[in-house]
PDB file of C-alpha atoms in Angstrom:
ATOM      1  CA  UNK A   1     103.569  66.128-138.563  1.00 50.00           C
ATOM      2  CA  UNK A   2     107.175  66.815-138.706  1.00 64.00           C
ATOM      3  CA  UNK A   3     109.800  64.393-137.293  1.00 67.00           C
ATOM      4  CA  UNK A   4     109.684  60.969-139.024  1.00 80.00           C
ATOM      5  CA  UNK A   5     108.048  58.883-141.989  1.00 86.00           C
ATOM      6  CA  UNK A   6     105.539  56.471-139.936  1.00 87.00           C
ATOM      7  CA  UNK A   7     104.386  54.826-143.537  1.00 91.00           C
ATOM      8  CA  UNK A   8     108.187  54.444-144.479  1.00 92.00           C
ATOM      9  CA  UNK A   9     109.008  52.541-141.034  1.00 91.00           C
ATOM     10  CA  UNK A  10     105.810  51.060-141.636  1.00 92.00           C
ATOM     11  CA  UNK A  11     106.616  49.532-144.844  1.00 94.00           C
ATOM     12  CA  UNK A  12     109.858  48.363-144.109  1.00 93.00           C
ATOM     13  CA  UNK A  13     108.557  46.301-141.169  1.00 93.00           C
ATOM     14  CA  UNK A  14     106.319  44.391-143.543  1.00 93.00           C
ATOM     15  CA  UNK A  15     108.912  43.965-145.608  1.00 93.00           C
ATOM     16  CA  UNK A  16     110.553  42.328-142.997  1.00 92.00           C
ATOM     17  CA  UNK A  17     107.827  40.246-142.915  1.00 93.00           C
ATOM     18  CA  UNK A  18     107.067  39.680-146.096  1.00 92.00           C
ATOM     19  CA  UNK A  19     110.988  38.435-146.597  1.00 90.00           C
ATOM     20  CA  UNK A  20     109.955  36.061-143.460  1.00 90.00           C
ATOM     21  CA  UNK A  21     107.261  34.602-144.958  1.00 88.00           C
ATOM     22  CA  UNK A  22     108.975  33.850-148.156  1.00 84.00           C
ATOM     23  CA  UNK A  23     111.274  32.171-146.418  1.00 82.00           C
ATOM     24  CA  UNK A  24     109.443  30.030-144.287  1.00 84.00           C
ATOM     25  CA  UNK A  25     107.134  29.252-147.391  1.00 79.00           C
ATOM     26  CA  UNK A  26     110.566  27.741-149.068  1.00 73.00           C
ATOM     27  CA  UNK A  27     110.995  25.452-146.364  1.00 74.00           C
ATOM     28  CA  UNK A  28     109.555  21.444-146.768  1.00 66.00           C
ATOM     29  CA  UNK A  29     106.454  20.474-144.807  1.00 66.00           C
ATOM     30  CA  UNK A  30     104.498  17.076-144.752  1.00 64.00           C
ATOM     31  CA  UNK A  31     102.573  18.449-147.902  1.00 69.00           C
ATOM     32  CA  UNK A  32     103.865  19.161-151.188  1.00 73.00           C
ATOM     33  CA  UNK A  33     104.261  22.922-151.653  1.00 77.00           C
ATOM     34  CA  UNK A  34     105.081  24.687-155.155  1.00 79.00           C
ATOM     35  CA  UNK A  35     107.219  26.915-153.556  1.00 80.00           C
ATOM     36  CA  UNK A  36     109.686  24.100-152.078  1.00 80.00           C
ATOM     37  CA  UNK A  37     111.365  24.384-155.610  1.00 83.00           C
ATOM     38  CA  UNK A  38     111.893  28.248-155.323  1.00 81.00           C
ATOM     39  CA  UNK A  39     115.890  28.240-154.310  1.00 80.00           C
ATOM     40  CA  UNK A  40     116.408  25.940-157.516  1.00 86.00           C
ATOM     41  CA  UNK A  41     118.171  27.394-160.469  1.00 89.00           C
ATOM     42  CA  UNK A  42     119.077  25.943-163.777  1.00 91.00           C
ATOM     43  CA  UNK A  43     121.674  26.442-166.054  1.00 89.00           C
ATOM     44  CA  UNK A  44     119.267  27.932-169.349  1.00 85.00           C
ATOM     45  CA  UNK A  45     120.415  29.537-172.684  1.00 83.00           C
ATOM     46  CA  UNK A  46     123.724  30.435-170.826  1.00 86.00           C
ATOM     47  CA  UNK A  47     122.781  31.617-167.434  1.00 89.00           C
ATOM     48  CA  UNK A  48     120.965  30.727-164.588  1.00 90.00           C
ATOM     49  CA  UNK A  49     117.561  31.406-164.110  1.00 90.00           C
ATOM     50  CA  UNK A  50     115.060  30.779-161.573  1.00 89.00           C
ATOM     51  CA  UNK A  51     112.885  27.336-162.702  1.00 88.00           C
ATOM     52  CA  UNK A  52     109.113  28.838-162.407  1.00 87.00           C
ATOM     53  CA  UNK A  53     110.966  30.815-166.128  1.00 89.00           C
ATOM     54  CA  UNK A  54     111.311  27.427-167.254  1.00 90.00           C
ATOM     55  CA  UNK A  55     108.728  25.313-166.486  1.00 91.00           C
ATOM     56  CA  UNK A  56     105.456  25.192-164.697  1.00 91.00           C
ATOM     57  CA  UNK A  57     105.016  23.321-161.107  1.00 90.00           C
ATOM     58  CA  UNK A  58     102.200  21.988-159.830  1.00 90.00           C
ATOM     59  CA  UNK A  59     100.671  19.616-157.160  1.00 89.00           C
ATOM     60  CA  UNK A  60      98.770  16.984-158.368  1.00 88.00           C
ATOM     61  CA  UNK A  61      98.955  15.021-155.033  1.00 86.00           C
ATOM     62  CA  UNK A  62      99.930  15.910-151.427  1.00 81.00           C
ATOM     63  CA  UNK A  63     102.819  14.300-151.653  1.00 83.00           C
ATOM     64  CA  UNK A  64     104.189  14.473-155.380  1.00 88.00           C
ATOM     65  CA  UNK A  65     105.325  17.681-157.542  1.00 89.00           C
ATOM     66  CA  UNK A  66     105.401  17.963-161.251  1.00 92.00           C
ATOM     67  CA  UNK A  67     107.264  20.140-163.280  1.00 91.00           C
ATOM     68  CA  UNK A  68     106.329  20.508-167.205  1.00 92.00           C
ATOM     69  CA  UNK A  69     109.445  22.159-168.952  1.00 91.00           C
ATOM     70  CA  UNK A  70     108.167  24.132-172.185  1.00 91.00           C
ATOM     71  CA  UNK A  71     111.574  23.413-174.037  1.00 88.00           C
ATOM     72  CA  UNK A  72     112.398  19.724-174.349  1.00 89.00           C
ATOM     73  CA  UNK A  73     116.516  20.488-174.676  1.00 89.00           C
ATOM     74  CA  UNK A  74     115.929  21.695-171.285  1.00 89.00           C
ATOM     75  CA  UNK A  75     114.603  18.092-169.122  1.00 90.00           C
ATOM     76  CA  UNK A  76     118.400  17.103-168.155  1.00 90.00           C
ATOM     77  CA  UNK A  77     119.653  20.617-167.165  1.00 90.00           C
ATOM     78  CA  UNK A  78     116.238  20.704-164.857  1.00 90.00           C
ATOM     79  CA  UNK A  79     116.360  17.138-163.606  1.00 91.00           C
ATOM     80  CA  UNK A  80     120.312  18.195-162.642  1.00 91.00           C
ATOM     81  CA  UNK A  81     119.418  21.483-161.466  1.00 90.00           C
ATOM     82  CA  UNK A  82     116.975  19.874-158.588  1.00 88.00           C
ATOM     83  CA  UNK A  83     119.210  16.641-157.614  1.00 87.00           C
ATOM     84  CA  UNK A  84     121.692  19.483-157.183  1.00 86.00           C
ATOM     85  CA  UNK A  85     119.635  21.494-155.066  1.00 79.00           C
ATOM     86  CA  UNK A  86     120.315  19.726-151.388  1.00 71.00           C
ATOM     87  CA  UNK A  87     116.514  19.640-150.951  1.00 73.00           C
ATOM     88  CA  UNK A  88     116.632  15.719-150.929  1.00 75.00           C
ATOM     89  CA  UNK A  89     114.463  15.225-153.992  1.00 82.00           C
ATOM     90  CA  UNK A  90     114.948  12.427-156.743  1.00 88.00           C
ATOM     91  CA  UNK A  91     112.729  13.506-159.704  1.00 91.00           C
ATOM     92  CA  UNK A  92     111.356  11.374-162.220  1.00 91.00           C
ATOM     93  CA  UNK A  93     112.079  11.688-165.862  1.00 91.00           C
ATOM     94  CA  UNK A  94     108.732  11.072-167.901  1.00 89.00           C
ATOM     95  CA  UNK A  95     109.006  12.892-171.241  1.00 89.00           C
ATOM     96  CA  UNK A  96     108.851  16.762-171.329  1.00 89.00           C
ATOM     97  CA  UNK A  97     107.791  16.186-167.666  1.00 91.00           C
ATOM     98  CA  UNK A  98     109.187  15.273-163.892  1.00 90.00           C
ATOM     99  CA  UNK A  99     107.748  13.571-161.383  1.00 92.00           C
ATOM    100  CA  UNK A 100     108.912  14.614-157.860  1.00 90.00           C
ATOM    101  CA  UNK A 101     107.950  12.306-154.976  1.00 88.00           C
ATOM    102  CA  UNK A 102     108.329  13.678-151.727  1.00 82.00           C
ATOM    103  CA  UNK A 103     109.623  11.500-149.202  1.00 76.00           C
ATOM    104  CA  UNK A 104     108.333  11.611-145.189  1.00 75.00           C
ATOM    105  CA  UNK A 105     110.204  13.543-143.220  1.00 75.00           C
ATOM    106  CA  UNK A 106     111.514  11.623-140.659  1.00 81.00           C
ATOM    107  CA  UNK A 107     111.878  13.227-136.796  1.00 84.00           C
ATOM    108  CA  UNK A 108     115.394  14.111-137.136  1.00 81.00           C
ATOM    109  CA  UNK A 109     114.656  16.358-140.400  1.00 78.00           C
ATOM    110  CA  UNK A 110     111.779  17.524-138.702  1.00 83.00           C
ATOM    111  CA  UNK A 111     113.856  19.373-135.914  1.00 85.00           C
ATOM    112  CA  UNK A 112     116.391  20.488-138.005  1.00 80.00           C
ATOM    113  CA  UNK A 113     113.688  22.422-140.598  1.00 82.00           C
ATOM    114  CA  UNK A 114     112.015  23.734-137.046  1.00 87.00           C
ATOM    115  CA  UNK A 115     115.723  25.210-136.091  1.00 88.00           C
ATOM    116  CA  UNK A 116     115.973  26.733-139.726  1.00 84.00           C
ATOM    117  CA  UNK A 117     112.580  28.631-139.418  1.00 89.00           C
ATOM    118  CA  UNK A 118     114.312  29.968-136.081  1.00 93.00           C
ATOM    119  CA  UNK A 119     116.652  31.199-137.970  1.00 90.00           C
ATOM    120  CA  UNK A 120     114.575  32.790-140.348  1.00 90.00           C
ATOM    121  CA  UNK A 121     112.821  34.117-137.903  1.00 94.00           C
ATOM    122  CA  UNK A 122     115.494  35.715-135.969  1.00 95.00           C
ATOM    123  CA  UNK A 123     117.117  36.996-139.242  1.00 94.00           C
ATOM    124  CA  UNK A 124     113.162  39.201-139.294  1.00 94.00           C
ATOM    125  CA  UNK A 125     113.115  40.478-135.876  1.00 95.00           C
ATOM    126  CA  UNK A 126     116.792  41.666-136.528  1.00 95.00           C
ATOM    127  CA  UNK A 127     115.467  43.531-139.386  1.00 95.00           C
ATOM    128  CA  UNK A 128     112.728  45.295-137.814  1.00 94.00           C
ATOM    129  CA  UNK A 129     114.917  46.130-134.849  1.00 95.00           C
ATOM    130  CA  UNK A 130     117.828  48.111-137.160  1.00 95.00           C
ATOM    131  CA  UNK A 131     114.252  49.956-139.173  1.00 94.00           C
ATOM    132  CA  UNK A 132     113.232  50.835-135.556  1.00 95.00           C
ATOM    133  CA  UNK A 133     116.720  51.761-134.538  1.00 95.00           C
ATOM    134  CA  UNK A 134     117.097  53.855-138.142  1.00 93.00           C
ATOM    135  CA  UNK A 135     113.615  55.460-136.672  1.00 92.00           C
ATOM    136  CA  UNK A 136     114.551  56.440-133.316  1.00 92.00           C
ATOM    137  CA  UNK A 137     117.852  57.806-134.357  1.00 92.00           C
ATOM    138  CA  UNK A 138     116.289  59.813-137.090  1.00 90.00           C
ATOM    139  CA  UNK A 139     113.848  61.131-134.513  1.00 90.00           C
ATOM    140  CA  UNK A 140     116.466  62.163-131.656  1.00 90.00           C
ATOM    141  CA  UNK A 141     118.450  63.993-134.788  1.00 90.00           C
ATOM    142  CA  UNK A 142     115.479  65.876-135.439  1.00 88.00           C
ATOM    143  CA  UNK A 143     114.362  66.480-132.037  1.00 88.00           C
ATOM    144  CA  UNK A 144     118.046  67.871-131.560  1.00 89.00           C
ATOM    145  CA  UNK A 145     118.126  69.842-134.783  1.00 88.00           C
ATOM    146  CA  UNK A 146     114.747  71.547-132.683  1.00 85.00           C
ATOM    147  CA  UNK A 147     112.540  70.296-135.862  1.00 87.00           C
ATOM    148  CA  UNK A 148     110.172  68.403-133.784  1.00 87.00           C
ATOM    149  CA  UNK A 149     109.478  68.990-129.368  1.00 87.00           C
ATOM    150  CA  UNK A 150     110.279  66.414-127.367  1.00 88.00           C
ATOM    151  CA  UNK A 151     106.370  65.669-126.837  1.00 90.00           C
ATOM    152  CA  UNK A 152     106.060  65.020-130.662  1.00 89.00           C
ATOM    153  CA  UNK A 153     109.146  63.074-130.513  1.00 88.00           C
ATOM    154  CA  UNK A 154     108.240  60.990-127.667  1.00 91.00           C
ATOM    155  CA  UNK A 155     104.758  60.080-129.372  1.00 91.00           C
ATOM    156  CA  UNK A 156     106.192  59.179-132.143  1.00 91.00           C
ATOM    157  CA  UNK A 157     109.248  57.079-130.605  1.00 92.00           C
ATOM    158  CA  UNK A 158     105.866  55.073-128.659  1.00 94.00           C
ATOM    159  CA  UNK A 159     104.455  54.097-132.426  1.00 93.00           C
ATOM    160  CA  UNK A 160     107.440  53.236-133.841  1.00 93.00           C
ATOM    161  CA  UNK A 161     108.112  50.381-130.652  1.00 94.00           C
ATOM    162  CA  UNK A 162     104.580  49.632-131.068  1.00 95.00           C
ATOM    163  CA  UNK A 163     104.494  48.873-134.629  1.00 94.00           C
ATOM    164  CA  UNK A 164     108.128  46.877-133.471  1.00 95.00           C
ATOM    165  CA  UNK A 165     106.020  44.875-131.553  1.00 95.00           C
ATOM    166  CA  UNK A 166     103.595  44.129-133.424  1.00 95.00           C
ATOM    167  CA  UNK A 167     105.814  43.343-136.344  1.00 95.00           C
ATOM    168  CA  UNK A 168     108.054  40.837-133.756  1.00 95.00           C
ATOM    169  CA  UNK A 169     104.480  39.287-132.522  1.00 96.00           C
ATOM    170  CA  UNK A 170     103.414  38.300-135.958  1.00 95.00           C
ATOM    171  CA  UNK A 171     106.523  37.023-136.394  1.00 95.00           C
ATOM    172  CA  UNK A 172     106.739  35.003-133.783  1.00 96.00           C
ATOM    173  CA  UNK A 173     103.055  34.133-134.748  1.00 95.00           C
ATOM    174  CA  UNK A 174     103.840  32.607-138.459  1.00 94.00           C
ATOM    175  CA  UNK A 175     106.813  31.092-136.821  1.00 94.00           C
ATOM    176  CA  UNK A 176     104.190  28.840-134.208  1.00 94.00           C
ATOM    177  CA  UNK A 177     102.092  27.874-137.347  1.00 91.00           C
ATOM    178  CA  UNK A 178     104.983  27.029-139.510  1.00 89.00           C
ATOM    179  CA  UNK A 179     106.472  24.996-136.470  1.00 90.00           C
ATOM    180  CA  UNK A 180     102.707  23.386-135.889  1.00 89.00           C
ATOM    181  CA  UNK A 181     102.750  22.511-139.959  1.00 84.00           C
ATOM    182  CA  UNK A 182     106.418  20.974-139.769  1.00 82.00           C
ATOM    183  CA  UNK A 183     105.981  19.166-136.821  1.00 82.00           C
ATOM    184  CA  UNK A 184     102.645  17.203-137.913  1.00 78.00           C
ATOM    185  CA  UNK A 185     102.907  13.861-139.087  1.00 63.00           C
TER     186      UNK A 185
END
């Protein structure tokens, strides 16, 4: 069907997504999460690189991380790298690992992580507004360039705000659950 790539629109809406997620994922909860380390970077061999390439991080408990380093010059510039970080964590130095204790989040914190999932998720609706913008434009070019009727192009302008929809709905969706998960004490 001439006129416009559905998949491509497609795609780039769950990217949007996807990006939203990611985000969201990054941000502290009452439980420990792997992925609250994710923004930190350390200073390695003479450049910075993301900590999962220099050590492993687990959960052993809900409310505790630990990160084993694999090279033992490399325990200060990680310890640094997270009390650097602004996420609010004091690790603990025991050997070739750390010991992160997570501390409660208290109700003030609380609101303010809510408010930065907002954000996030305001930053993903944005997105999939310009890729349906990008996809109506591209569709009124082509229905002026006489490439596609205005039946075809009207169709196809109705899946593209659909799949807009959709894509802002789950959005909004993850955003209730993450709020839900922040908000529990």
């Amino acid at each position: 069907m001439p006129g416009i790539d559905l998949n491509d629109i497609k795609r780039r809406m769950d990217g949007a997504i996807n990006a939203f997620k990611s985000d969201i994922a990054s941000l502290r909860t009452g439980r420990a999460s792997a992925n609250i380390l994710d923004p930190v970077t350390v200073d390695a061999y003479g450049s910075r690189v993301p900590l999962n390439q220099v050590a492993n991080i687990t959960v052993p408990e809900p409310r505790m991380l630990g990160v084993s380093i694999w090279d033992k010059s490399m325990v200060g510039a990680v310890d640094r790298a997270i009390r650097e970080s602004n996420l609010g964590l004091n690790p603990i130095v025991d050997g070739q690992n750390l010991r992160i204790p997570l501390p409660d989040l208290n109700e003030e914190r609380r609101k303010s992580l809510v408010k930065i999932a907002h954000d996030y998720a305001e930053k993903a609706k944005v997105a999939a507004r310009h890729v349906r913008r990008d996809g109506m434009d591209a569709l009124k070019k082509a229905e002026k360039d006489g490439t596609i009727g205005q039946d075809d192009s009207r169709a196809q302008s109705e899946k593209v705000q659909k799949m807009t929809d959709d894509t802002i709905s789950e959005v909004d969706r993850l955003l209730a659950d993450k709020e839900k998960e922040i908000m529990q004490v």
